[in-house]
CSV table of C-alpha atoms and ligand atoms in Angstrom, one decimal:
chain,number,residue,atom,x,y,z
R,1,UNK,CA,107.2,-109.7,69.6
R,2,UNK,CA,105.7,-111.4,72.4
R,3,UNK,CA,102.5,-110.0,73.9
R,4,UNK,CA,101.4,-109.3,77.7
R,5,UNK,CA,98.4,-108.0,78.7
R,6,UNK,CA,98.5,-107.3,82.5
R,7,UNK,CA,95.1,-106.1,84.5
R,8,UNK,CA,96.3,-104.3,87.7
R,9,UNK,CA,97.1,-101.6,89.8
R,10,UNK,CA,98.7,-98.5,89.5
R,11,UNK,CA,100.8,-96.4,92.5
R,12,UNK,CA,103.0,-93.4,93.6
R,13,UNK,CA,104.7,-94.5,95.4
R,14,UNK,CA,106.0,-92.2,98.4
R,15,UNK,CA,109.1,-93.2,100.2
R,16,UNK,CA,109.9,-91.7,103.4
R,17,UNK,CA,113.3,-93.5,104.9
R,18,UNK,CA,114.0,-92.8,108.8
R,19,UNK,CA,115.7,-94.0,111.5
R,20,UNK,CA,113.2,-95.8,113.5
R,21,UNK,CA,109.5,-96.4,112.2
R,22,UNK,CA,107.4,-94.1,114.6
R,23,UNK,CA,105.6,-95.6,117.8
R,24,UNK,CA,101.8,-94.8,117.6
R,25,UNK,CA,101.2,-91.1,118.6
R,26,UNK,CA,105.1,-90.3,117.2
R,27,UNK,CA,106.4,-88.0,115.2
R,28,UNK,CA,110.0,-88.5,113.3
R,29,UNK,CA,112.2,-86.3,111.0
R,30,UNK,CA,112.4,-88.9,107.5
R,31,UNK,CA,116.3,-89.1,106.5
R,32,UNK,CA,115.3,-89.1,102.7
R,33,UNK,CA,112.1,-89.3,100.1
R,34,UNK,CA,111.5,-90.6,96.8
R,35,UNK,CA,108.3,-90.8,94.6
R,36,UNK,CA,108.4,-93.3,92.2
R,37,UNK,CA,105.8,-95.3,89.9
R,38,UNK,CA,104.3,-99.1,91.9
R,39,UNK,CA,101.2,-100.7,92.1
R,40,UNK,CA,101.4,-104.8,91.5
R,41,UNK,CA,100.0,-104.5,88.0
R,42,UNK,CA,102.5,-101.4,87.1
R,43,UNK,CA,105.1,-103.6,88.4
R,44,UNK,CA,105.2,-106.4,86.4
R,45,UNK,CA,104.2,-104.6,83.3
R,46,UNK,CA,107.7,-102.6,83.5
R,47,UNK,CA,109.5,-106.3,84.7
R,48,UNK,CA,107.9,-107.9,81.5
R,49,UNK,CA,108.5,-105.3,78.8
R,50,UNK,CA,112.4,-105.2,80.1
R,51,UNK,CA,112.6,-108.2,78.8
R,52,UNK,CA,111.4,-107.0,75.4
R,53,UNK,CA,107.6,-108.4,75.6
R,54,UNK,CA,104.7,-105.9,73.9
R,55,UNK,CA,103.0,-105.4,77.4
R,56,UNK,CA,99.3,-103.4,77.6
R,57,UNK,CA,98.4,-102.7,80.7
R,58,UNK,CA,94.8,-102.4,81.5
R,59,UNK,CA,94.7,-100.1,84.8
R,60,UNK,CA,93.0,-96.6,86.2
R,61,UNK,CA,94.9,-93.8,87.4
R,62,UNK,CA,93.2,-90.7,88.2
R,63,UNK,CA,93.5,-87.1,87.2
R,64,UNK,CA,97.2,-86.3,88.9
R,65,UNK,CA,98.1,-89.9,86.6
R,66,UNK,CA,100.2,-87.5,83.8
R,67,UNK,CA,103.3,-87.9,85.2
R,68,UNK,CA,103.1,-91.8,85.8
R,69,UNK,CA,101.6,-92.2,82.3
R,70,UNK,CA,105.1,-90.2,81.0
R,71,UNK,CA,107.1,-92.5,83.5
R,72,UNK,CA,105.2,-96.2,82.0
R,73,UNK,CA,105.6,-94.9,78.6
R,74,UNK,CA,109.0,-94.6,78.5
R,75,UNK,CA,109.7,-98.1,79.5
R,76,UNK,CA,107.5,-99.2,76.7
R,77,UNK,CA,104.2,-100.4,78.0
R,78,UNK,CA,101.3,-99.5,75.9
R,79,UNK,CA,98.7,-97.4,77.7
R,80,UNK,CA,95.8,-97.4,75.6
R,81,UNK,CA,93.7,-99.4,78.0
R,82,UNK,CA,95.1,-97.3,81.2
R,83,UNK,CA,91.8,-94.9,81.7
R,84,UNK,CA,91.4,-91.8,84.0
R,85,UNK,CA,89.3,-91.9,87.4
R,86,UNK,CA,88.1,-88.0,86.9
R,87,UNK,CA,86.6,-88.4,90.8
R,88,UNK,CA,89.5,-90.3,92.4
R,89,UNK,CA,93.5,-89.5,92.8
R,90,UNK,CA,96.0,-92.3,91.3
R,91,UNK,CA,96.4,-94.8,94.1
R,92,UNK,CA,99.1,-94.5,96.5
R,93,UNK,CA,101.4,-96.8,99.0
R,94,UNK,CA,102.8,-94.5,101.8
R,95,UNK,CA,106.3,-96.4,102.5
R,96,UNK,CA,108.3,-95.8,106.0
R,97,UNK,CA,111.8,-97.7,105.6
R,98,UNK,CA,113.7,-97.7,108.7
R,99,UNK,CA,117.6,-98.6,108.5
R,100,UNK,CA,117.6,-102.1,109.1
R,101,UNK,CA,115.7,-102.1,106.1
R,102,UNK,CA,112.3,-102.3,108.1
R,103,UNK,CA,108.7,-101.0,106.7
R,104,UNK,CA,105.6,-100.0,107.2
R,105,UNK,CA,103.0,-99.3,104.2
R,106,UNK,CA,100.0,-97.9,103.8
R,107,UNK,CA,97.7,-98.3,100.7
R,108,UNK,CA,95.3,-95.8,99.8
R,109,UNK,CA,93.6,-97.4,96.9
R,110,UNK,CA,92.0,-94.7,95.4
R,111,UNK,CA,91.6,-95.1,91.2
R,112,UNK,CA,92.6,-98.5,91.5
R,113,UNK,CA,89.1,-99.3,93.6
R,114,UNK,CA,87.3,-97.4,90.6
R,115,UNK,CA,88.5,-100.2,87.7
R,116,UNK,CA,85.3,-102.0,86.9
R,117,UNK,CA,84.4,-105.2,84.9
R,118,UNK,CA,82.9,-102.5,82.3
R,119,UNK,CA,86.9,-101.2,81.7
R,120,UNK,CA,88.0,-104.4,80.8
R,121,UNK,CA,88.3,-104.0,77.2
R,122,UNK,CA,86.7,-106.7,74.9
R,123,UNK,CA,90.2,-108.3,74.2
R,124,UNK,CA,92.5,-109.1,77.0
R,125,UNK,CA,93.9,-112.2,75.0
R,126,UNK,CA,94.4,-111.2,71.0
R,127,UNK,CA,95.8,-113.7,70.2
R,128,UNK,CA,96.0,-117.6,71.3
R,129,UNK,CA,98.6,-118.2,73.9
R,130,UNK,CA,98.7,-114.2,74.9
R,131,UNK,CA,99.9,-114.5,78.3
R,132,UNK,CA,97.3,-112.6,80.6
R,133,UNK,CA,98.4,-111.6,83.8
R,134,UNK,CA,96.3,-110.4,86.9
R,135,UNK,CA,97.1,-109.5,90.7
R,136,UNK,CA,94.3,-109.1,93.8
R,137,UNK,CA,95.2,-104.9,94.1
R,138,UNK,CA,91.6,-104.0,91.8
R,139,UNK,CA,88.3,-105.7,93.1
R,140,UNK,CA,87.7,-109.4,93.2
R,141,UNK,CA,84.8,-109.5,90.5
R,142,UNK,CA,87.4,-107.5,87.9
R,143,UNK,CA,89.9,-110.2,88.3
R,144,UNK,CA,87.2,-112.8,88.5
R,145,UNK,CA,86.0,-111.4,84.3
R,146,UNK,CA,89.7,-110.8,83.6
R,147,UNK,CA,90.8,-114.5,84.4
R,148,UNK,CA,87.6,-115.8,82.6
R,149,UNK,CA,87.9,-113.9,79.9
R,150,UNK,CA,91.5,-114.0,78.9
R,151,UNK,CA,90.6,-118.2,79.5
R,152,UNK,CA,88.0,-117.9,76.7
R,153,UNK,CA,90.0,-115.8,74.4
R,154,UNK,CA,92.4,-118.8,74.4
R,155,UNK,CA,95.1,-116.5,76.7
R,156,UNK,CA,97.9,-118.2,79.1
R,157,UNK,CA,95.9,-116.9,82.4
R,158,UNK,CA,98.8,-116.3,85.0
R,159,UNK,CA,97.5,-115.0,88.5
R,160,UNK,CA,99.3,-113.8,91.4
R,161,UNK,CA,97.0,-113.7,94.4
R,162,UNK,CA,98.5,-111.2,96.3
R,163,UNK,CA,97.8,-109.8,98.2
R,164,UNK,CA,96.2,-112.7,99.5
R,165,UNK,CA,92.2,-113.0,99.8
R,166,UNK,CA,89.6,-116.1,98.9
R,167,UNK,CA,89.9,-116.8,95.0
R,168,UNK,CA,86.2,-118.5,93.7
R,169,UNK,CA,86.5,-122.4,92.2
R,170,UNK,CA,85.7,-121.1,88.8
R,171,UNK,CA,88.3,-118.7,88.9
R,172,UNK,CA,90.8,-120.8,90.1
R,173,UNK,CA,89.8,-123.5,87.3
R,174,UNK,CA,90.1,-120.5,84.8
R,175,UNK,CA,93.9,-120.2,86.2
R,176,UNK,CA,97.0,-121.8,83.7
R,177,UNK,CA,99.6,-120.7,86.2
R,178,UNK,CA,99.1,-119.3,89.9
R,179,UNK,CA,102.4,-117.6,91.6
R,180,UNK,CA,101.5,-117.2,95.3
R,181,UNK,CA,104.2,-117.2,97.8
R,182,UNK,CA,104.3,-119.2,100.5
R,183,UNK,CA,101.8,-116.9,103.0
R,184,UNK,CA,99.4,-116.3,99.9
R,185,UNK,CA,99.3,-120.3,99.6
R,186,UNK,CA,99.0,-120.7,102.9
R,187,UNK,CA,96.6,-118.2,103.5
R,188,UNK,CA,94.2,-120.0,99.9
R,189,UNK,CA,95.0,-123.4,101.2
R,190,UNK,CA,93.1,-122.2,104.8
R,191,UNK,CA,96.9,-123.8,106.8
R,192,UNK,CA,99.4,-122.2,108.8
R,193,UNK,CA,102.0,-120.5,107.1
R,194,UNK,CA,105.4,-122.6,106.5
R,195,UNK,CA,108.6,-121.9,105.9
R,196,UNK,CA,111.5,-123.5,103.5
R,197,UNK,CA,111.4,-126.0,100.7
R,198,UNK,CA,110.5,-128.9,102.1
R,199,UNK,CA,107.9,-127.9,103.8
R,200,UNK,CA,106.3,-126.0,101.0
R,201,UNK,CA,106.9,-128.9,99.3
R,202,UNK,CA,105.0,-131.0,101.4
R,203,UNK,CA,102.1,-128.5,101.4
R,204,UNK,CA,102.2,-127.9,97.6
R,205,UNK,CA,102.3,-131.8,97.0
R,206,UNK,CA,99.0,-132.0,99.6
R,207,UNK,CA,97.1,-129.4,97.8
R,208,UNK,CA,93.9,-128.9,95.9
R,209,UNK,CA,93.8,-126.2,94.0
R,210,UNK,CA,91.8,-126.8,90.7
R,211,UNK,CA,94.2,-124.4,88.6
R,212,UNK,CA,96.8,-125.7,86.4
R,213,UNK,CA,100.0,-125.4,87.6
R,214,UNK,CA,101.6,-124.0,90.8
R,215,UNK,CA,104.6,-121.6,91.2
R,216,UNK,CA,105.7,-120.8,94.7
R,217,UNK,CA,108.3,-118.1,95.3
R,218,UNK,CA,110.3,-119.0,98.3
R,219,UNK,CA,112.2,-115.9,98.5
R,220,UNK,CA,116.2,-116.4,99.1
R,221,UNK,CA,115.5,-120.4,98.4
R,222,UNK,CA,113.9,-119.7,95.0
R,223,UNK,CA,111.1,-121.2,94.0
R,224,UNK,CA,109.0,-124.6,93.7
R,225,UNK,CA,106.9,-125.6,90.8
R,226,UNK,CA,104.0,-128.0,90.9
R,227,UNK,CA,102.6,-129.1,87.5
R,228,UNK,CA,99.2,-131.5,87.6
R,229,UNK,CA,100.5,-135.1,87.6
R,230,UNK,CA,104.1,-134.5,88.6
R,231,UNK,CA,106.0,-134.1,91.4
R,232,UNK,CA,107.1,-130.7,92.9
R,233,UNK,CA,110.5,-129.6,91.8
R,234,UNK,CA,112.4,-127.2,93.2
R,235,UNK,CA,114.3,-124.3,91.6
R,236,UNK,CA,117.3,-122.5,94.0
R,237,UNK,CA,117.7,-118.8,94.1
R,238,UNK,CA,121.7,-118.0,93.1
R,239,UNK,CA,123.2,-116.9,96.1
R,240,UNK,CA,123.5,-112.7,95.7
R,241,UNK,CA,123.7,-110.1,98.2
R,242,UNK,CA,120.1,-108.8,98.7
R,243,UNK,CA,119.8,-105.2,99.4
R,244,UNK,CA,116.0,-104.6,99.0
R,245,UNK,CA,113.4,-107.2,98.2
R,246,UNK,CA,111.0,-104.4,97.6
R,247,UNK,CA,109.5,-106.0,94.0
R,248,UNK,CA,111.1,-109.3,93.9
R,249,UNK,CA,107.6,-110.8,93.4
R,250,UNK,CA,106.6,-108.5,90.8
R,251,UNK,CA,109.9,-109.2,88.7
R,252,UNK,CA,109.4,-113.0,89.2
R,253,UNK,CA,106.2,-112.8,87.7
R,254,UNK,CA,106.7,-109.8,84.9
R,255,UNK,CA,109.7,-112.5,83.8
R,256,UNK,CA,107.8,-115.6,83.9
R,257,UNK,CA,105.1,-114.1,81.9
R,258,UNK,CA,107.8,-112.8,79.1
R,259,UNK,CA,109.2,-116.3,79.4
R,260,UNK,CA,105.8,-117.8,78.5
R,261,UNK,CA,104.8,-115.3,76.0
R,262,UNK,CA,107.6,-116.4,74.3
R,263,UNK,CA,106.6,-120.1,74.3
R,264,UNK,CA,109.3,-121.1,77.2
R,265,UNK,CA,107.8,-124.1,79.5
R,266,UNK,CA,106.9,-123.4,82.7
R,267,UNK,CA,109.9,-124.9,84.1
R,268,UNK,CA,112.6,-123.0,81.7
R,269,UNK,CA,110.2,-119.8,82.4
R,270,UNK,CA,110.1,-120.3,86.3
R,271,UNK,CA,114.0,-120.8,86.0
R,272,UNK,CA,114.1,-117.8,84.4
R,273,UNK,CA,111.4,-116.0,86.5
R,274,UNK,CA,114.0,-116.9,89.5
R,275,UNK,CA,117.1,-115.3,88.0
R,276,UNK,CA,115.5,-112.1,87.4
R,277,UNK,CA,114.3,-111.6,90.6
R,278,UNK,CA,117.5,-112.5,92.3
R,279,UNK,CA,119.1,-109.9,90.4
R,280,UNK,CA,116.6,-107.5,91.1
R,281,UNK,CA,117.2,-107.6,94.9
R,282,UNK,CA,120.7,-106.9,94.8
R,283,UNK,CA,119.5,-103.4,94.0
R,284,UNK,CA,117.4,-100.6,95.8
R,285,UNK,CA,113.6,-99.9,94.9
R,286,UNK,CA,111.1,-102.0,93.0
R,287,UNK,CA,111.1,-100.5,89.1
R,288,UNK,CA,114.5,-99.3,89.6
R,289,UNK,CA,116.3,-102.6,89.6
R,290,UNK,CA,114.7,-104.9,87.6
R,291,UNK,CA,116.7,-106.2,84.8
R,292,UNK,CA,117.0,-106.1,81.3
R,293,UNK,CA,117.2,-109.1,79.2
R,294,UNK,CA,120.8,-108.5,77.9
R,295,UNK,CA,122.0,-108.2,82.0
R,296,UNK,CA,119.7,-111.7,82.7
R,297,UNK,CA,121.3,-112.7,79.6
R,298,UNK,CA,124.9,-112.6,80.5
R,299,UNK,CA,124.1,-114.4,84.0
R,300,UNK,CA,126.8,-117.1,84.2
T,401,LIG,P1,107.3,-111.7,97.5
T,401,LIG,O1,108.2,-110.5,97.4
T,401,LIG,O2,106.1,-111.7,96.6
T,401,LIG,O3,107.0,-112.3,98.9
T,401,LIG,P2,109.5,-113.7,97.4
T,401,LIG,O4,110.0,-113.0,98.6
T,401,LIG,O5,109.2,-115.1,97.4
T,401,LIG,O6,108.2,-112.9,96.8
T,401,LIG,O7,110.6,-113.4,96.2
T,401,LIG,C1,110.3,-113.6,94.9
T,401,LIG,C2,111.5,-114.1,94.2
T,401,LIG,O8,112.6,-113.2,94.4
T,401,LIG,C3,112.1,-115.4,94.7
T,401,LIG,O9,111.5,-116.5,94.0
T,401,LIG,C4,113.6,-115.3,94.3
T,401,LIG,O10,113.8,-115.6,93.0
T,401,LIG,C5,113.9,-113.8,94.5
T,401,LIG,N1,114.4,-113.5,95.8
T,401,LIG,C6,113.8,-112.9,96.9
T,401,LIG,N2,114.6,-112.8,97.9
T,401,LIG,C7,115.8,-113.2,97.5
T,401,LIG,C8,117.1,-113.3,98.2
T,401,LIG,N3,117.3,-112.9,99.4
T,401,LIG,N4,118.1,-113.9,97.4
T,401,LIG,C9,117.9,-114.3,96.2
T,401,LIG,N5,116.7,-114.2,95.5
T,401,LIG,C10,115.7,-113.7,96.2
């Protein structure tokens, strides 16, 4: 079975749908709420092992963490390396929708801060070509040890730099496969922000970054992959009706990490990456619809 190890965050989600998002000083009535599991590294562990990969996540969760433990469990990630905060809650994102679909988000970080370079456990890469996969939601110098060493374990280092902050040379050199979107390359690259292919293109093509290879997501125009010595090449979304994008990163990157695990290349796995996260936008929430292989599967 293909392995993932994923070094991340962990979330309850809380989300509160009204109307309109309150004006500073306002209070509204919410129209609906929902708890559910999030957190970047939670995320894309659940998108990768619905696609059948052995995920561990590495992650802390604090002492209220049972009932997210009971919820990652059942989707098959393997929690062994998940440990508890005793002096902080889990983290959690306080969500406002509003009805056009609108939101506001608040982040308490909370056991996700705690997650130090000591919790890393000695493997993160067991075996050569592991896939290792890391967001910015736990402290710069954890992802800074997790890329390094998952690189000198021999591990596929995939990092998604949202959301977006400075990444250090070394790190970046450490780095097989960075996913940013186009603000978080914008925002690594020191530029304005762009918008559309072409112009990502354009940017990507101009860049140095001293990773390895480069996948942008473009939302609703896919993504663009940059490879060292090639030219950019694009990869369309397929045309869906997008009801919540809430997690479309987080799927593209779970699936292109189960793609590699698998020994895909990283344009078959970015293809791949792409499909799954236009599926998982034609449905509400961010755990709640993302695929399983057989649906990505039967994708015409
Ligand atoms: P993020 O949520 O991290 O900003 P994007 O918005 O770029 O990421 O979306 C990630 C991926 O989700 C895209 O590469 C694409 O495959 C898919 N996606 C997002 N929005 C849409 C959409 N409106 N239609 C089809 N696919 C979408």
């Amino acid at each position: 079975m293909p392995s993932i190890t994923v070094v991340g965050s962990v979330n309850r989600d809380l989300v509160l749908t009204v109307e309109d998002l309150p004006r500073p000083g306002e209070t509204v009535l919410a129209r609906g709420f929902v708890e559910g599991v999030g957190g970047k590294g939670a995320n894309q562990a659940v998108a990768a092992a619905r696609l059948g990969s052995r995920v561990r996540l590495v992650a802390r969760v604090g002492a209220d963490g049972e009932p997210i433990r009971r919820v990652l469990a059942a989707e098959g990630v393997d929690l062994d390396a998940v440990l508890t905060a005793p002096d902080a809650g889990t983290g959690i994102a306080s969500v406002v929708v509003d009805r056009a679909g609108e939101n506001t988000i608040v982040v308490n970080p909370g056991a996700n801060a705690v997650l130090s370079v000591e919790d890393l456990p000695q493997w993160l890469a067991r075996t050569p070509g592991e896939v290792v996969l890391v967001q910015h939601e736990v402290a710069a110098e954890v992802v800074a040890a997790a890329v390094l060493r998952a690189r000198e374990q021999g591990g596929t280092v995939v990092l998604n730099p949202a959301p977006a902050r400075p990444v250090a040379a070394e790190v970046l050199a450490a780095v097989d496969v960075l996913v940013p979107n186009l603000g978080e390359l914008a925002a690594l690259l020191g530029t304005a922000p762009v918008t559309g292919p072409a112009a990502a293109r354009e940017l990507l093509e101009g860049a140095e970054l001293p990773c390895g290879a480069v996948v942008v997501t473009l939302g609703a125009d896919g993504a663009l992959i940059k490879q060292p010595g090639r030219p950019a090449v694009h990869l369309p979304a397929p045309a869906v009706d997008a009801v919540d994008t809430v997690g479309a990163g987080d799927t593209f990157c779970g699936a292109l990490a189960d793609a590699l695990a698998r020994g895909a290349d990283l344009p078959a796995a970015a293809a791949r990456a792409v499909r799954a996260a236009s599926l998982a936008v034609t449905g509400l929430g961010a755990q709640s619809s993302m695929p399983y292989a057989a649906q990505l599967d039967t994708l015409p």
